[in-house]
PDB file of C-alpha atoms in Angstrom:
ATOM      1  CA  MET A   9       0.000   0.000   0.000  1.00  0.00           C
ATOM      2  CA  GLU A  10       1.296   3.410  -0.818  1.00  0.00           C
ATOM      3  CA  ASP A  11       1.198   6.741   0.905  1.00  0.00           C
ATOM      4  CA  LEU A  12      -0.197   9.713  -1.002  1.00  0.00           C
ATOM      5  CA  THR A  13       0.702  13.393  -0.964  1.00  0.00           C
ATOM      6  CA  GLU A  14      -1.156  16.401  -2.314  1.00  0.00           C
ATOM      7  CA  PHE A  15       0.121  19.973  -2.234  1.00  0.00           C
ATOM      8  CA  HIS A  16      -2.184  22.765  -1.160  1.00  0.00           C
ATOM      9  CA  PRO A  17      -3.413  24.690  -4.231  1.00  0.00           C
ATOM     10  CA  THR A  18      -2.562  28.162  -2.878  1.00  0.00           C
ATOM     11  CA  HIS A  19       0.054  27.553  -0.145  1.00  0.00           C
ATOM     12  CA  CYS A  20       2.998  25.702  -1.664  1.00  0.00           C
ATOM     13  CA  ASN A  21       4.522  25.071   1.774  1.00  0.00           C
ATOM     14  CA  THR A  22       1.547  22.950   2.903  1.00  0.00           C
ATOM     15  CA  LEU A  23       0.800  19.416   1.876  1.00  0.00           C
ATOM     16  CA  ALA A  24      -1.584  16.649   2.863  1.00  0.00           C
ATOM     17  CA  TYR A  25      -0.065  13.232   3.468  1.00  0.00           C
ATOM     18  CA  SER A  26      -2.376  10.228   3.695  1.00  0.00           C
ATOM     19  CA  SER A  27      -1.457   6.806   4.942  1.00  0.00           C
ATOM     20  CA  SER A  28      -2.657   3.265   4.491  1.00  0.00           C
ATOM     21  CA  LYS A  29      -3.831   3.391   8.126  1.00  0.00           C
ATOM     22  CA  GLY A  30      -6.666   5.766   7.186  1.00  0.00           C
ATOM     23  CA  SER A  31      -5.252   9.024   8.514  1.00  0.00           C
ATOM     24  CA  ILE A  32      -4.398  12.291   6.777  1.00  0.00           C
ATOM     25  CA  ARG A  33      -1.688  14.583   8.086  1.00  0.00           C
ATOM     26  CA  LEU A  34      -1.411  18.239   7.153  1.00  0.00           C
ATOM     27  CA  ILE A  35       2.248  19.234   7.061  1.00  0.00           C
ATOM     28  CA  ASP A  36       3.840  22.678   6.954  1.00  0.00           C
ATOM     29  CA  LEU A  37       7.186  22.314   5.181  1.00  0.00           C
ATOM     30  CA  ARG A  38       8.434  25.538   6.763  1.00  0.00           C
ATOM     31  CA  GLN A  39       8.497  23.722  10.119  1.00  0.00           C
ATOM     32  CA  SER A  40      10.178  20.551   8.912  1.00  0.00           C
ATOM     33  CA  ALA A  41      11.102  19.254   5.477  1.00  0.00           C
ATOM     34  CA  LEU A  42      11.308  15.659   6.762  1.00  0.00           C
ATOM     35  CA  CYS A  43       7.538  15.195   7.157  1.00  0.00           C
ATOM     36  CA  ASP A  44       8.150  13.565  10.540  1.00  0.00           C
ATOM     37  CA  SER A  45       5.770  15.902  12.360  1.00  0.00           C
ATOM     38  CA  HIS A  46       2.374  17.251  11.372  1.00  0.00           C
ATOM     39  CA  SER A  47       0.406  20.376  12.141  1.00  0.00           C
ATOM     40  CA  LYS A  48      -3.017  18.661  11.927  1.00  0.00           C
ATOM     41  CA  LEU A  49      -4.229  15.087  11.935  1.00  0.00           C
ATOM     42  CA  PHE A  50      -7.482  14.036  10.281  1.00  0.00           C
ATOM     43  CA  GLU A  51      -8.857  10.614  11.196  1.00  0.00           C
ATOM     44  CA  GLU A  52     -11.980   9.012  12.524  1.00  0.00           C
ATOM     45  CA  GLN A  53     -11.570   7.225  15.826  1.00  0.00           C
ATOM     46  CA  GLU A  54     -12.699   3.627  15.816  1.00  0.00           C
ATOM     47  CA  ALA A  55     -13.373   1.392  18.785  1.00  0.00           C
ATOM     48  CA  PRO A  56     -10.397  -0.949  19.352  1.00  0.00           C
ATOM     49  CA  SER A  57     -12.743  -3.917  19.683  1.00  0.00           C
ATOM     50  CA  SER A  58     -14.067  -3.412  16.144  1.00  0.00           C
ATOM     51  CA  ARG A  59     -10.606  -3.179  14.566  1.00  0.00           C
ATOM     52  CA  SER A  60      -9.280  -6.050  12.516  1.00  0.00           C
ATOM     53  CA  PHE A  61      -6.771  -6.469   9.762  1.00  0.00           C
ATOM     54  CA  PHE A  62      -9.560  -6.367   7.202  1.00  0.00           C
ATOM     55  CA  THR A  63     -11.040  -3.114   8.551  1.00  0.00           C
ATOM     56  CA  GLU A  64      -7.558  -1.574   8.284  1.00  0.00           C
ATOM     57  CA  ILE A  65      -7.493  -2.535   4.600  1.00  0.00           C
ATOM     58  CA  ILE A  66     -10.915  -0.968   4.025  1.00  0.00           C
ATOM     59  CA  ALA A  67      -9.850   2.238   5.831  1.00  0.00           C
ATOM     60  CA  SER A  68      -6.750   2.592   3.652  1.00  0.00           C
ATOM     61  CA  ILE A  69      -6.947   5.905   1.800  1.00  0.00           C
ATOM     62  CA  SER A  70      -6.597   5.458  -1.934  1.00  0.00           C
ATOM     63  CA  ASP A  71      -6.719   9.147  -2.906  1.00  0.00           C
ATOM     64  CA  VAL A  72      -6.775  12.602  -1.356  1.00  0.00           C
ATOM     65  CA  LYS A  73      -7.420  15.936  -3.106  1.00  0.00           C
ATOM     66  CA  PHE A  74      -7.705  19.553  -2.030  1.00  0.00           C
ATOM     67  CA  ALA A  75     -10.621  21.675  -3.175  1.00  0.00           C
ATOM     68  CA  ARG A  76      -9.667  24.555  -5.475  1.00  0.00           C
ATOM     69  CA  ASP A  77      -9.806  27.095  -2.651  1.00  0.00           C
ATOM     70  CA  GLY A  78      -7.777  24.790  -0.368  1.00  0.00           C
ATOM     71  CA  ARG A  79     -10.237  24.818   2.522  1.00  0.00           C
ATOM     72  CA  TYR A  80     -11.513  21.272   2.059  1.00  0.00           C
ATOM     73  CA  LEU A  81      -9.918  17.868   1.536  1.00  0.00           C
ATOM     74  CA  LEU A  82     -11.704  14.975  -0.118  1.00  0.00           C
ATOM     75  CA  SER A  83     -10.434  11.532   0.810  1.00  0.00           C
ATOM     76  CA  ARG A  84     -11.384   8.195  -0.719  1.00  0.00           C
ATOM     77  CA  ASP A  85     -11.104   4.821   0.926  1.00  0.00           C
ATOM     78  CA  TYR A  86     -12.653   1.560  -0.241  1.00  0.00           C
ATOM     79  CA  MET A  87     -16.135   2.192   1.124  1.00  0.00           C
ATOM     80  CA  THR A  88     -16.482   5.980   1.602  1.00  0.00           C
ATOM     81  CA  LEU A  89     -15.717   9.457   0.362  1.00  0.00           C
ATOM     82  CA  LYS A  90     -15.042  11.869   3.231  1.00  0.00           C
ATOM     83  CA  LEU A  91     -15.069  15.642   3.044  1.00  0.00           C
ATOM     84  CA  TRP A  92     -12.773  17.296   5.609  1.00  0.00           C
ATOM     85  CA  ASP A  93     -12.609  20.969   6.561  1.00  0.00           C
ATOM     86  CA  ILE A  94      -8.918  21.742   7.218  1.00  0.00           C
ATOM     87  CA  ASN A  95      -9.989  24.174   9.967  1.00  0.00           C
ATOM     88  CA  MET A  96     -11.879  21.411  11.808  1.00  0.00           C
ATOM     89  CA  ASP A  97      -9.909  18.240  12.517  1.00  0.00           C
ATOM     90  CA  SER A  98     -12.448  16.615  14.875  1.00  0.00           C
ATOM     91  CA  GLY A  99     -14.072  14.589  12.087  1.00  0.00           C
ATOM     92  CA  PRO A 100     -15.244  14.780   8.499  1.00  0.00           C
ATOM     93  CA  VAL A 101     -17.853  17.360   7.535  1.00  0.00           C
ATOM     94  CA  THR A 102     -19.760  14.657   5.696  1.00  0.00           C
ATOM     95  CA  THR A 103     -19.287  11.071   4.594  1.00  0.00           C
ATOM     96  CA  PHE A 104     -20.631   9.590   1.377  1.00  0.00           C
ATOM     97  CA  GLN A 105     -21.093   5.824   1.261  1.00  0.00           C
ATOM     98  CA  VAL A 106     -19.966   4.119  -1.929  1.00  0.00           C
ATOM     99  CA  HIS A 107     -20.345   0.454  -2.849  1.00  0.00           C
ATOM    100  CA  GLU A 108     -22.972   0.072  -0.129  1.00  0.00           C
ATOM    101  CA  TYR A 109     -24.131  -3.162  -1.762  1.00  0.00           C
ATOM    102  CA  LEU A 110     -20.738  -4.685  -0.858  1.00  0.00           C
ATOM    103  CA  ARG A 111     -20.974  -3.968   2.880  1.00  0.00           C
ATOM    104  CA  PRO A 112     -22.795  -7.249   3.780  1.00  0.00           C
ATOM    105  CA  LYS A 113     -20.179  -9.217   1.849  1.00  0.00           C
ATOM    106  CA  VAL A 114     -17.332  -7.342   3.547  1.00  0.00           C
ATOM    107  CA  ASN A 115     -18.814  -7.877   7.017  1.00  0.00           C
ATOM    108  CA  CYS A 116     -18.779 -11.644   6.562  1.00  0.00           C
ATOM    109  CA  CYS A 117     -15.059 -11.516   5.802  1.00  0.00           C
ATOM    110  CA  THR A 118     -14.228  -9.612   8.987  1.00  0.00           C
ATOM    111  CA  ARG A 119     -15.589 -12.384  11.219  1.00  0.00           C
ATOM    112  CA  GLY A 120     -13.033 -14.954  10.160  1.00  0.00           C
ATOM    113  CA  SER A 121      -9.296 -14.843   9.819  1.00  0.00           C
ATOM    114  CA  TYR A 122      -9.281 -15.025   6.032  1.00  0.00           C
ATOM    115  CA  TYR A 123      -6.405 -12.601   5.642  1.00  0.00           C
ATOM    116  CA  LEU A 124      -2.908 -13.134   6.906  1.00  0.00           C
ATOM    117  CA  LYS A 125      -0.520 -10.365   7.887  1.00  0.00           C
ATOM    118  CA  PHE A 126       2.919 -10.702   6.395  1.00  0.00           C
TER     119      PHE A 126
END
């Protein structure tokens, strides 16, 4: 799984960095060029009891894009599109479900240990 970066459309020193763990970090390159610290973290908290290897795969962000004005981020994972306001890191503004017809099939896979971690 790969990590994705997207530069802010109007502030060239700011970029969004998304990970396969389902989080997005907003980084100011004036503070550090190593990307080892972030100024904001965007992620939805999930109960530890509901986490599994398969839910981590589903939460993996496959794309992230800034809006033209740079105020919003749109992230895409396997089951949702999430719209984030960069001024509000408590949670997404809205979530759009995609592939909802697959959710029952995905839920049956999370009950067993069908996937091995390498």
